[in-house]
mmCIF file of C-alpha atoms in Angstrom:
data_model
loop_
_atom_site.group_PDB
_atom_site.id
_atom_site.type_symbol
_atom_site.label_atom_id
_atom_site.label_comp_id
_atom_site.label_asym_id
_atom_site.label_seq_id
_atom_site.Cartn_x
_atom_site.Cartn_y
_atom_site.Cartn_z
ATOM 1 C CA MET A 1 -38.133 0.406 11.874
ATOM 2 C CA ASP A 2 -34.765 -0.363 13.503
ATOM 3 C CA LEU A 3 -33.166 -2.754 11.057
ATOM 4 C CA VAL A 4 -29.838 -2.904 12.904
ATOM 5 C CA ALA A 5 -31.580 -4.125 16.061
ATOM 6 C CA GLU A 6 -33.751 -6.487 14.031
ATOM 7 C CA GLY A 7 -30.656 -7.740 12.229
ATOM 8 C CA ALA A 8 -29.036 -8.485 15.567
ATOM 9 C CA GLY A 9 -32.140 -10.452 16.461
ATOM 10 C CA VAL A 10 -31.909 -12.761 13.454
ATOM 11 C CA ALA A 11 -28.093 -12.942 13.479
ATOM 12 C CA PRO A 12 -27.778 -16.161 15.553
ATOM 13 C CA GLY A 13 -29.880 -18.045 13.006
ATOM 14 C CA LEU A 14 -27.873 -16.551 10.143
ATOM 15 C CA VAL A 15 -24.605 -17.621 11.747
ATOM 16 C CA GLU A 16 -25.959 -21.153 12.117
ATOM 17 C CA LEU A 17 -27.075 -21.173 8.475
ATOM 18 C CA ARG A 18 -23.742 -19.808 7.285
ATOM 19 C CA ARG A 19 -21.788 -22.470 9.143
ATOM 20 C CA GLU A 20 -23.995 -25.247 7.785
ATOM 21 C CA LEU A 21 -23.391 -23.880 4.294
ATOM 22 C CA HIS A 22 -19.665 -23.724 5.004
ATOM 23 C CA ARG A 23 -19.630 -27.432 5.848
ATOM 24 C CA ILE A 24 -21.130 -28.463 2.486
ATOM 25 C CA PRO A 25 -19.564 -26.184 -0.172
ATOM 26 C CA GLU A 26 -20.553 -26.853 -3.775
ATOM 27 C CA VAL A 27 -18.794 -25.615 -6.902
ATOM 28 C CA GLY A 28 -20.223 -24.377 -10.186
ATOM 29 C CA LEU A 29 -23.736 -23.985 -11.536
ATOM 30 C CA GLN A 30 -25.249 -27.040 -9.850
ATOM 31 C CA LEU A 31 -25.519 -26.611 -6.077
ATOM 32 C CA PRO A 32 -28.371 -28.948 -5.037
ATOM 33 C CA LYS A 33 -27.573 -29.086 -1.304
ATOM 34 C CA THR A 34 -27.073 -25.334 -1.096
ATOM 35 C CA GLN A 35 -30.278 -24.683 -3.009
ATOM 36 C CA ALA A 36 -32.198 -27.003 -0.690
ATOM 37 C CA MET A 37 -30.876 -25.177 2.367
ATOM 38 C CA VAL A 38 -31.872 -21.795 0.939
ATOM 39 C CA LEU A 39 -35.336 -23.032 0.029
ATOM 40 C CA ASP A 40 -35.757 -24.372 3.542
ATOM 41 C CA ALA A 41 -34.515 -21.107 5.070
ATOM 42 C CA VAL A 42 -37.052 -18.955 3.173
ATOM 43 C CA ALA A 43 -39.922 -21.443 3.250
ATOM 44 C CA GLY A 44 -41.857 -19.607 5.947
ATOM 45 C CA LEU A 45 -41.560 -16.183 4.372
ATOM 46 C CA PRO A 46 -44.220 -14.518 2.160
ATOM 47 C CA LEU A 47 -42.130 -14.891 -0.977
ATOM 48 C CA GLU A 48 -42.970 -16.058 -4.474
ATOM 49 C CA VAL A 49 -40.147 -18.543 -5.013
ATOM 50 C CA SER A 50 -38.878 -20.024 -8.274
ATOM 51 C CA THR A 51 -35.802 -22.005 -9.219
ATOM 52 C CA GLY A 52 -33.552 -22.011 -12.266
ATOM 53 C CA LYS A 53 -33.675 -24.308 -15.275
ATOM 54 C CA GLU A 54 -30.022 -24.465 -16.326
ATOM 55 C CA LEU A 55 -28.640 -23.869 -12.845
ATOM 56 C CA THR A 56 -29.772 -24.304 -9.247
ATOM 57 C CA SER A 57 -30.615 -20.660 -8.674
ATOM 58 C CA VAL A 58 -33.328 -19.430 -6.333
ATOM 59 C CA VAL A 59 -35.367 -16.306 -7.040
ATOM 60 C CA GLY A 60 -37.633 -14.852 -4.387
ATOM 61 C CA VAL A 61 -40.150 -12.061 -4.914
ATOM 62 C CA LEU A 62 -41.509 -10.107 -1.959
ATOM 63 C CA ARG A 63 -44.487 -7.977 -2.953
ATOM 64 C CA GLY A 64 -45.070 -4.990 -0.723
ATOM 65 C CA GLY A 65 -48.398 -3.886 0.675
ATOM 66 C CA GLN A 66 -48.564 -0.978 -1.777
ATOM 67 C CA PRO A 67 -47.608 -0.753 -5.464
ATOM 68 C CA GLY A 68 -44.245 0.646 -6.402
ATOM 69 C CA PRO A 69 -40.889 -0.126 -8.019
ATOM 70 C CA THR A 70 -38.704 -3.223 -7.729
ATOM 71 C CA VAL A 71 -35.294 -3.386 -6.058
ATOM 72 C CA LEU A 72 -32.921 -6.328 -6.646
ATOM 73 C CA LEU A 73 -30.686 -7.770 -3.906
ATOM 74 C CA ARG A 74 -28.119 -10.433 -4.760
ATOM 75 C CA GLY A 75 -26.163 -13.108 -2.922
ATOM 76 C CA ASP A 76 -23.920 -15.634 -4.687
ATOM 77 C CA MET A 77 -23.827 -19.205 -3.359
ATOM 78 C CA ASP A 78 -21.000 -21.176 -4.998
ATOM 79 C CA ALA A 79 -17.675 -22.247 -3.512
ATOM 80 C CA LEU A 80 -14.203 -22.903 -4.914
ATOM 81 C CA PRO A 81 -12.258 -26.109 -5.729
ATOM 82 C CA VAL A 82 -9.889 -25.387 -2.845
ATOM 83 C CA VAL A 83 -9.023 -27.886 -0.100
ATOM 84 C CA GLU A 84 -9.732 -26.111 3.187
ATOM 85 C CA GLU A 85 -6.833 -25.911 5.623
ATOM 86 C CA THR A 86 -8.393 -23.947 8.480
ATOM 87 C CA ASP A 87 -8.947 -25.366 11.935
ATOM 88 C CA LEU A 88 -12.580 -24.256 12.083
ATOM 89 C CA GLU A 89 -14.991 -26.591 13.826
ATOM 90 C CA TYR A 90 -17.300 -26.259 10.818
ATOM 91 C CA ALA A 91 -14.577 -26.573 8.152
ATOM 92 C CA SER A 92 -15.405 -28.317 4.899
ATOM 93 C CA GLN A 93 -14.347 -31.924 4.515
ATOM 94 C CA ASN A 94 -15.369 -32.513 0.895
ATOM 95 C CA GLY A 95 -12.399 -31.034 -0.975
ATOM 96 C CA SER A 96 -14.077 -27.717 -1.804
ATOM 97 C CA MET A 97 -14.210 -24.521 0.249
ATOM 98 C CA HIS A 98 -16.151 -21.319 0.720
ATOM 99 C CA ALA A 99 -12.879 -19.433 0.366
ATOM 100 C CA CYS A 100 -14.524 -16.292 -1.023
ATOM 101 C CA GLY A 101 -17.226 -15.837 1.594
ATOM 102 C CA HIS A 102 -20.223 -16.728 -0.537
ATOM 103 C CA ASP A 103 -21.664 -18.648 2.408
ATOM 104 C CA LEU A 104 -21.923 -15.296 4.187
ATOM 105 C CA HIS A 105 -23.488 -13.692 1.117
ATOM 106 C CA THR A 106 -26.159 -16.390 1.012
ATOM 107 C CA ALA A 107 -26.940 -16.192 4.723
ATOM 108 C CA GLY A 108 -26.930 -12.386 4.619
ATOM 109 C CA LEU A 109 -29.457 -12.342 1.790
ATOM 110 C CA VAL A 110 -31.677 -14.772 3.696
ATOM 111 C CA GLY A 111 -31.466 -12.341 6.610
ATOM 112 C CA ALA A 112 -32.487 -9.421 4.393
ATOM 113 C CA ALA A 113 -35.470 -11.455 3.200
ATOM 114 C CA GLN A 114 -36.465 -12.112 6.812
ATOM 115 C CA LEU A 115 -36.204 -8.446 7.794
ATOM 116 C CA LEU A 116 -38.070 -7.129 4.776
ATOM 117 C CA SER A 117 -40.775 -9.789 5.059
ATOM 118 C CA ALA A 118 -41.507 -8.549 8.569
ATOM 119 C CA HIS A 119 -42.220 -5.107 7.075
ATOM 120 C CA ARG A 120 -43.957 -6.255 3.916
ATOM 121 C CA GLU A 121 -47.108 -4.188 4.455
ATOM 122 C CA GLU A 122 -45.048 -1.005 4.790
ATOM 123 C CA LEU A 123 -43.278 -1.463 1.466
ATOM 124 C CA HIS A 124 -44.386 0.466 -1.626
ATOM 125 C CA GLY A 125 -43.041 -1.921 -4.236
ATOM 126 C CA ASN A 126 -41.249 -5.225 -4.524
ATOM 127 C CA VAL A 127 -37.942 -6.822 -3.598
ATOM 128 C CA LEU A 128 -36.284 -9.331 -5.916
ATOM 129 C CA PHE A 129 -33.919 -11.716 -4.112
ATOM 130 C CA MET A 130 -31.246 -13.235 -6.386
ATOM 131 C CA PHE A 131 -29.575 -16.362 -4.972
ATOM 132 C CA GLN A 132 -26.964 -17.140 -7.620
ATOM 133 C CA PRO A 133 -24.729 -20.134 -8.395
ATOM 134 C CA GLY A 134 -21.687 -20.032 -10.628
ATOM 135 C CA GLU A 135 -20.114 -16.680 -9.832
ATOM 136 C CA GLU A 136 -16.622 -18.167 -9.741
ATOM 137 C CA GLY A 137 -15.806 -18.040 -13.428
ATOM 138 C CA LEU A 138 -18.973 -19.540 -14.914
ATOM 139 C CA GLY A 139 -21.131 -16.437 -15.261
ATOM 140 C CA GLY A 140 -24.123 -17.631 -13.272
ATOM 141 C CA ALA A 141 -25.532 -14.110 -13.307
ATOM 142 C CA GLY A 142 -25.709 -14.273 -17.096
ATOM 143 C CA TYR A 143 -27.663 -17.524 -16.936
ATOM 144 C CA MET A 144 -30.153 -15.965 -14.532
ATOM 145 C CA LEU A 145 -30.557 -12.876 -16.691
ATOM 146 C CA ARG A 146 -31.240 -15.041 -19.743
ATOM 147 C CA GLU A 147 -33.818 -17.010 -17.767
ATOM 148 C CA GLY A 148 -35.790 -13.820 -17.132
ATOM 149 C CA LEU A 149 -34.578 -12.675 -13.701
ATOM 150 C CA LEU A 150 -35.233 -8.985 -14.302
ATOM 151 C CA GLY A 151 -38.852 -9.634 -15.252
ATOM 152 C CA ALA A 152 -39.708 -11.736 -12.196
ATOM 153 C CA THR A 153 -41.896 -9.063 -10.575
ATOM 154 C CA GLY A 154 -43.371 -7.765 -13.823
ATOM 155 C CA ASP A 155 -41.284 -4.584 -13.669
ATOM 156 C CA LYS A 156 -37.584 -4.194 -14.336
ATOM 157 C CA PRO A 157 -35.726 -3.225 -11.133
ATOM 158 C CA ILE A 158 -34.815 0.411 -10.642
ATOM 159 C CA ALA A 159 -31.816 -0.455 -8.460
ATOM 160 C CA ALA A 160 -29.587 -3.453 -7.736
ATOM 161 C CA TYR A 161 -27.288 -4.075 -4.762
ATOM 162 C CA ALA A 162 -24.784 -6.703 -3.668
ATOM 163 C CA ILE A 163 -22.457 -6.877 -0.661
ATOM 164 C CA HIS A 164 -19.232 -8.896 -0.871
ATOM 165 C CA VAL A 165 -17.129 -9.762 2.177
ATOM 166 C CA TRP A 166 -13.364 -9.624 2.099
ATOM 167 C CA SER A 167 -10.858 -10.986 4.521
ATOM 168 C CA GLN A 168 -8.254 -8.235 4.562
ATOM 169 C CA GLU A 169 -10.377 -5.361 5.867
ATOM 170 C CA ALA A 170 -11.473 -4.899 9.462
ATOM 171 C CA SER A 171 -14.717 -6.596 10.390
ATOM 172 C CA GLY A 172 -17.785 -4.403 9.877
ATOM 173 C CA ILE A 173 -16.267 -1.749 7.580
ATOM 174 C CA PHE A 174 -18.312 -1.058 4.430
ATOM 175 C CA GLN A 175 -16.469 0.324 1.389
ATOM 176 C CA THR A 176 -17.529 1.323 -2.102
ATOM 177 C CA ARG A 177 -16.877 3.861 -4.840
ATOM 178 C CA PRO A 178 -18.711 5.333 -7.843
ATOM 179 C CA GLY A 179 -17.696 4.183 -11.304
ATOM 180 C CA THR A 180 -15.379 1.238 -11.828
ATOM 181 C CA ILE A 181 -15.037 -0.830 -8.658
ATOM 182 C CA MET A 182 -13.784 -4.164 -10.039
ATOM 183 C CA ALA A 183 -11.884 -5.179 -13.141
ATOM 184 C CA GLY A 184 -13.121 -7.013 -16.161
ATOM 185 C CA SER A 185 -11.835 -10.567 -16.436
ATOM 186 C CA ASN A 186 -10.607 -12.164 -19.663
ATOM 187 C CA GLN A 187 -8.653 -15.258 -20.634
ATOM 188 C CA LEU A 188 -5.739 -15.567 -23.046
ATOM 189 C CA HIS A 189 -5.031 -19.019 -24.498
ATOM 190 C CA ILE A 190 -1.974 -19.476 -26.730
ATOM 191 C CA THR A 191 -0.860 -22.701 -28.391
ATOM 192 C CA VAL A 192 2.475 -22.581 -30.221
ATOM 193 C CA ARG A 193 2.929 -25.173 -32.963
ATOM 194 C CA GLY A 194 6.371 -26.315 -34.049
ATOM 195 C CA LYS A 195 7.923 -29.609 -35.140
ATOM 196 C CA GLY A 196 8.953 -32.064 -32.474
ATOM 197 C CA GLY A 197 11.885 -34.430 -32.364
ATOM 198 C CA HIS A 198 14.725 -35.765 -30.260
ATOM 199 C CA GLY A 199 15.940 -33.567 -27.444
ATOM 200 C CA SER A 200 19.552 -34.153 -28.491
ATOM 201 C CA SER A 201 18.999 -32.633 -31.948
ATOM 202 C CA PRO A 202 17.095 -29.347 -31.609
ATOM 203 C CA ASP A 203 18.459 -28.226 -34.969
ATOM 204 C CA LYS A 204 16.344 -30.905 -36.606
ATOM 205 C CA THR A 205 13.188 -29.542 -34.990
ATOM 206 C CA ILE A 206 11.227 -26.323 -34.598
ATOM 207 C CA ASP A 207 11.062 -26.126 -30.822
ATOM 208 C CA PRO A 208 7.894 -24.424 -29.454
ATOM 209 C CA VAL A 209 9.077 -24.441 -25.823
ATOM 210 C CA PRO A 210 11.436 -21.425 -25.918
ATOM 211 C CA VAL A 211 8.772 -19.555 -27.871
ATOM 212 C CA VAL A 212 6.305 -19.976 -25.043
ATOM 213 C CA ALA A 213 9.001 -18.945 -22.560
ATOM 214 C CA GLU A 214 9.660 -15.816 -24.585
ATOM 215 C CA LEU A 215 5.935 -15.082 -24.705
ATOM 216 C CA VAL A 216 5.691 -15.123 -20.912
ATOM 217 C CA LEU A 217 8.294 -12.359 -20.698
ATOM 218 C CA ALA A 218 6.872 -10.492 -23.701
ATOM 219 C CA LEU A 219 3.430 -10.313 -22.090
ATOM 220 C CA GLN A 220 4.871 -8.687 -18.963
ATOM 221 C CA THR A 221 6.862 -6.209 -21.054
ATOM 222 C CA TYR A 222 3.754 -5.445 -23.109
ATOM 223 C CA ALA A 223 1.756 -4.601 -19.973
ATOM 224 C CA THR A 224 4.393 -2.124 -18.775
ATOM 225 C CA ARG A 225 5.247 -0.543 -22.120
ATOM 226 C CA ARG A 226 2.120 -0.557 -24.254
ATOM 227 C CA MET A 227 -0.552 0.228 -21.667
ATOM 228 C CA ASN A 228 -1.477 3.541 -20.056
ATOM 229 C CA VAL A 229 -0.202 3.456 -16.486
ATOM 230 C CA PHE A 230 -3.336 5.353 -15.381
ATOM 231 C CA ASP A 231 -5.576 2.676 -16.912
ATOM 232 C CA PRO A 232 -3.853 -0.381 -15.473
ATOM 233 C CA VAL A 233 -4.041 -3.962 -16.631
ATOM 234 C CA VAL A 234 -2.894 -7.177 -15.012
ATOM 235 C CA ILE A 235 -1.647 -10.015 -17.224
ATOM 236 C CA THR A 236 -0.825 -13.096 -15.186
ATOM 237 C CA VAL A 237 0.338 -16.313 -16.830
ATOM 238 C CA THR A 238 -1.033 -19.150 -14.722
ATOM 239 C CA GLN A 239 -0.700 -22.172 -17.019
ATOM 240 C CA LEU A 240 2.288 -23.608 -18.913
ATOM 241 C CA GLU A 241 2.202 -26.967 -20.674
ATOM 242 C CA ALA A 242 4.789 -28.609 -22.920
ATOM 243 C CA GLY A 243 5.978 -32.136 -23.520
ATOM 244 C CA VAL A 244 5.793 -35.415 -21.638
ATOM 245 C CA ALA A 245 9.126 -37.215 -22.016
ATOM 246 C CA ILE A 246 12.239 -35.354 -20.881
ATOM 247 C CA ASN A 247 14.205 -36.290 -24.021
ATOM 248 C CA VAL A 248 11.507 -35.311 -26.543
ATOM 249 C CA ILE A 249 10.929 -31.864 -28.032
ATOM 250 C CA PRO A 250 7.134 -31.610 -28.318
ATOM 251 C CA ASN A 251 5.162 -30.516 -31.329
ATOM 252 C CA THR A 252 3.234 -27.952 -29.315
ATOM 253 C CA ALA A 253 3.488 -25.866 -26.162
ATOM 254 C CA ARG A 254 0.813 -23.701 -24.619
ATOM 255 C CA LEU A 255 0.161 -21.056 -22.028
ATOM 256 C CA GLY A 256 -2.913 -19.674 -20.337
ATOM 257 C CA ALA A 257 -3.215 -16.259 -18.708
ATOM 258 C CA THR A 258 -5.819 -14.226 -16.883
ATOM 259 C CA VAL A 259 -6.096 -10.647 -18.152
ATOM 260 C CA ARG A 260 -7.730 -7.950 -16.003
ATOM 261 C CA THR A 261 -8.869 -4.604 -17.416
ATOM 262 C CA LEU A 262 -10.562 -1.483 -16.046
ATOM 263 C CA SER A 263 -11.940 0.086 -19.225
ATOM 264 C CA ASP A 264 -13.491 -0.840 -22.537
ATOM 265 C CA ALA A 265 -10.696 0.949 -24.397
ATOM 266 C CA THR A 266 -8.092 -1.246 -22.735
ATOM 267 C CA PHE A 267 -10.144 -4.354 -23.410
ATOM 268 C CA GLN A 268 -10.394 -3.508 -27.099
ATOM 269 C CA GLN A 269 -6.646 -2.862 -27.369
ATOM 270 C CA LEU A 270 -5.713 -6.106 -25.642
ATOM 271 C CA SER A 271 -8.175 -8.217 -27.583
ATOM 272 C CA HIS A 272 -6.499 -7.172 -30.839
ATOM 273 C CA GLU A 273 -2.866 -6.763 -29.874
ATOM 274 C CA LEU A 274 -2.191 -9.785 -27.644
ATOM 275 C CA PRO A 275 -3.028 -12.376 -30.336
ATOM 276 C CA SER A 276 -0.977 -10.338 -32.817
ATOM 277 C CA LEU A 277 1.972 -10.245 -30.409
ATOM 278 C CA ALA A 278 1.867 -14.039 -30.053
ATOM 279 C CA GLU A 279 1.636 -14.596 -33.801
ATOM 280 C CA LYS A 280 4.620 -12.372 -34.567
ATOM 281 C CA ILE A 281 6.893 -13.836 -31.897
ATOM 282 C CA ALA A 282 5.994 -17.365 -33.009
ATOM 283 C CA ALA A 283 6.634 -16.468 -36.663
ATOM 284 C CA ALA A 284 10.080 -15.131 -35.762
ATOM 285 C CA HIS A 285 10.977 -18.648 -34.595
ATOM 286 C CA GLY A 286 9.344 -20.479 -37.503
ATOM 287 C CA CYS A 287 6.303 -21.532 -35.487
ATOM 288 C CA THR A 288 2.613 -20.967 -35.969
ATOM 289 C CA VAL A 289 0.220 -20.099 -33.213
ATOM 290 C CA ASP A 290 -3.419 -20.341 -32.156
ATOM 291 C CA ALA A 291 -4.123 -17.329 -29.928
ATOM 292 C CA ASN A 292 -7.544 -16.714 -28.426
ATOM 293 C CA PHE A 293 -8.543 -13.748 -26.266
ATOM 294 C CA VAL A 294 -11.740 -14.770 -24.495
ATOM 295 C CA PRO A 295 -13.929 -12.226 -22.650
ATOM 296 C CA GLN A 296 -15.249 -13.540 -19.335
ATOM 297 C CA TYR A 297 -16.718 -10.834 -17.078
ATOM 298 C CA PRO A 298 -17.154 -7.157 -17.955
ATOM 299 C CA VAL A 299 -15.872 -4.356 -15.753
ATOM 300 C CA THR A 300 -18.025 -3.846 -12.636
ATOM 301 C CA VAL A 301 -19.271 -0.255 -12.761
ATOM 302 C CA ASN A 302 -21.226 1.332 -9.915
ATOM 303 C CA ASP A 303 -23.843 3.918 -10.842
ATOM 304 C CA ALA A 304 -22.748 7.279 -9.429
ATOM 305 C CA GLU A 305 -26.185 8.345 -8.154
ATOM 306 C CA ARG A 306 -26.995 4.967 -6.596
ATOM 307 C CA THR A 307 -23.555 4.846 -4.967
ATOM 308 C CA ALA A 308 -23.939 8.287 -3.390
ATOM 309 C CA GLU A 309 -27.303 7.145 -2.038
ATOM 310 C CA THR A 310 -25.743 3.901 -0.782
ATOM 311 C CA SER A 311 -23.019 5.682 1.167
ATOM 312 C CA ALA A 312 -25.537 8.069 2.723
ATOM 313 C CA VAL A 313 -27.948 5.267 3.660
ATOM 314 C CA LEU A 314 -25.226 3.114 5.227
ATOM 315 C CA GLN A 315 -23.758 6.050 7.156
ATOM 316 C CA GLN A 316 -27.157 6.867 8.591
ATOM 317 C CA LEU A 317 -27.796 3.211 9.400
ATOM 318 C CA LEU A 318 -24.428 2.239 10.878
ATOM 319 C CA GLY A 319 -22.471 5.426 11.547
ATOM 320 C CA ALA A 320 -20.101 7.410 9.355
ATOM 321 C CA GLU A 321 -17.036 5.717 10.848
ATOM 322 C CA ARG A 322 -18.087 2.362 9.383
ATOM 323 C CA VAL A 323 -18.539 3.556 5.807
ATOM 324 C CA GLN A 324 -15.404 4.400 3.857
ATOM 325 C CA PRO A 325 -14.635 5.342 0.268
ATOM 326 C CA LEU A 326 -12.653 2.781 -1.702
ATOM 327 C CA ASP A 327 -9.804 4.793 -3.185
ATOM 328 C CA ASN A 328 -9.022 2.536 -6.142
ATOM 329 C CA PRO A 329 -10.773 -0.210 -8.097
ATOM 330 C CA LEU A 330 -10.010 -3.804 -7.202
ATOM 331 C CA MET A 331 -8.396 -5.996 -9.863
ATOM 332 C CA GLY A 332 -10.597 -8.969 -9.014
ATOM 333 C CA SER A 333 -13.717 -9.510 -11.113
ATOM 334 C CA GLU A 334 -17.424 -10.063 -10.519
ATOM 335 C CA ASP A 335 -20.307 -11.266 -12.644
ATOM 336 C CA PHE A 336 -22.624 -8.889 -10.769
ATOM 337 C CA SER A 337 -21.177 -6.602 -13.436
ATOM 338 C CA MET A 338 -23.678 -8.197 -15.823
ATOM 339 C CA VAL A 339 -26.563 -7.073 -13.617
ATOM 340 C CA LEU A 340 -25.121 -3.568 -13.305
ATOM 341 C CA GLU A 341 -24.969 -3.311 -17.096
ATOM 342 C CA GLU A 342 -28.774 -3.654 -17.045
ATOM 343 C CA VAL A 343 -29.771 -1.963 -13.778
ATOM 344 C CA PRO A 344 -28.214 1.054 -12.025
ATOM 345 C CA GLY A 345 -26.843 -0.074 -8.702
ATOM 346 C CA THR A 346 -23.923 -0.496 -6.355
ATOM 347 C CA PHE A 347 -21.503 -3.244 -5.391
ATOM 348 C CA VAL A 348 -20.252 -2.870 -1.799
ATOM 349 C CA MET A 349 -17.301 -4.484 -0.037
ATOM 350 C CA LEU A 350 -17.675 -5.499 3.623
ATOM 351 C CA GLY A 351 -14.661 -6.188 5.819
ATOM 352 C CA ALA A 352 -14.863 -9.511 7.654
ATOM 353 C CA ARG A 353 -11.348 -10.028 9.020
ATOM 354 C CA PRO A 354 -11.545 -11.811 12.375
ATOM 355 C CA ASP A 355 -10.153 -9.862 15.353
ATOM 356 C CA ASP A 356 -7.457 -12.482 15.971
ATOM 357 C CA VAL A 357 -5.975 -12.076 12.475
ATOM 358 C CA ASP A 358 -3.277 -9.433 12.040
ATOM 359 C CA ALA A 359 -4.059 -7.001 9.242
ATOM 360 C CA ASP A 360 -0.581 -7.389 7.717
ATOM 361 C CA GLU A 361 -0.813 -11.189 7.666
ATOM 362 C CA ALA A 362 -4.462 -11.723 6.733
ATOM 363 C CA PRO A 363 -4.880 -14.337 3.975
ATOM 364 C CA SER A 364 -6.708 -13.129 0.909
ATOM 365 C CA ASN A 365 -10.015 -14.346 -0.412
ATOM 366 C CA HIS A 366 -9.483 -17.683 -2.253
ATOM 367 C CA SER A 367 -6.767 -18.789 0.187
ATOM 368 C CA SER A 368 -7.064 -22.274 1.685
ATOM 369 C CA VAL A 369 -6.553 -20.791 5.162
ATOM 370 C CA VAL A 370 -8.781 -17.720 4.893
ATOM 371 C CA ARG A 371 -11.369 -17.134 7.624
ATOM 372 C CA PHE A 372 -14.304 -14.709 7.707
ATOM 373 C CA ASP A 373 -15.937 -13.233 10.802
ATOM 374 C CA ASP A 374 -19.629 -14.086 10.661
ATOM 375 C CA VAL A 375 -20.397 -11.513 13.352
ATOM 376 C CA VAL A 376 -21.016 -9.192 10.371
ATOM 377 C CA LEU A 377 -24.114 -11.085 9.264
ATOM 378 C CA GLY A 378 -26.674 -9.103 11.251
ATOM 379 C CA ASP A 379 -25.452 -5.771 9.925
ATOM 380 C CA GLN A 380 -24.983 -7.235 6.445
ATOM 381 C CA ALA A 381 -28.644 -8.267 6.381
ATOM 382 C CA ALA A 382 -29.711 -4.906 7.792
ATOM 383 C CA ALA A 383 -27.666 -3.014 5.198
ATOM 384 C CA LEU A 384 -29.174 -4.930 2.277
ATOM 385 C CA ALA A 385 -32.664 -4.450 3.693
ATOM 386 C CA GLN A 386 -32.152 -0.725 4.268
ATOM 387 C CA LEU A 387 -30.902 -0.206 0.718
ATOM 388 C CA ALA A 388 -34.172 -1.678 -0.516
ATOM 389 C CA VAL A 389 -36.256 0.261 2.004
ATOM 390 C CA ASN A 390 -34.663 3.480 0.777
ATOM 391 C CA HIS A 391 -36.564 3.053 -2.496
ATOM 392 C CA LEU A 392 -39.711 1.407 -1.162
ATOM 393 C CA ILE A 393 -40.863 3.484 1.813
ATOM 394 C CA PRO A 394 -41.757 7.119 1.007
ATOM 395 C CA ALA A 395 -39.879 9.689 3.043
#
């Protein structure tokens, strides 16, 4: 079994599929065109295929020739509400964009299904293919778990793997780490309530606008003074709203912030103290406040044993020079974290920066001008397949 060579053999079809997906990006939990393309791509394979009820997910089960455990492989399928500004021949024209590389994840998982299907009789166990909508903030993984994903083969998976491309690392470099690899994501919503009036007479009002302005600064000070520097957090205010007419002091003003954490202890502290901070600052100005700290995605935690196995398998498959340790966790978030709370596994980053993009100037994932090198697809498919094979073919 030479999965790298076999991956190279299916790569042209995967590149074509990826570029077709890139042309028709869909956002959210409902991705009918994307789902149809995935169903068409796996139609000739010996998979038991089912689709989601609340979302347009696709679940494929490959049953090996001999009994054994189940391994889960995941690829997310949704895009972002970003207007693409690349000059790619296959660029999106519909106002959305695969700016996070999920088109590559989908095509790569199709490739893994093709490779493993060709070796079905050799497998001692099953492979569960998870094609997931709604990763970008909607928790599609949670929907799939609630719809019974982990019971699809009859046995709960013993391992789960996902590979995520990123645009700022050299093409073809695989990186991972044991323990925390990505931050938990939470939302902070604060509405300050005062008493509006004429802009010329602020003394006759209780103005909520300066309170919100003070809160923006207070949140940054809080992050640098109340939090352990060795357990970092990121608090980024991304939304400010107040008033309509320029000569009217509004009754309310609000802010929204994304809050990233790397530990449960930090999450617990923030969930209690940030609303309290807002309430006390508002009270000092005679205002009241509605402050809500909303959990979104948990911290993504790689199982130490599975991650050691992953690094060894990928080094043997691709060469030690292409597998690197990730020194620090990333402050982005992932709903694959929900799967890893249930199944020991590993989340892997794969560099996909095109050769013509300078490392110091490479746009980040989610940028309207980001590009990903789909030359990685053959090895991406081979890597996913080999991680499954590691559990399903006796040594």
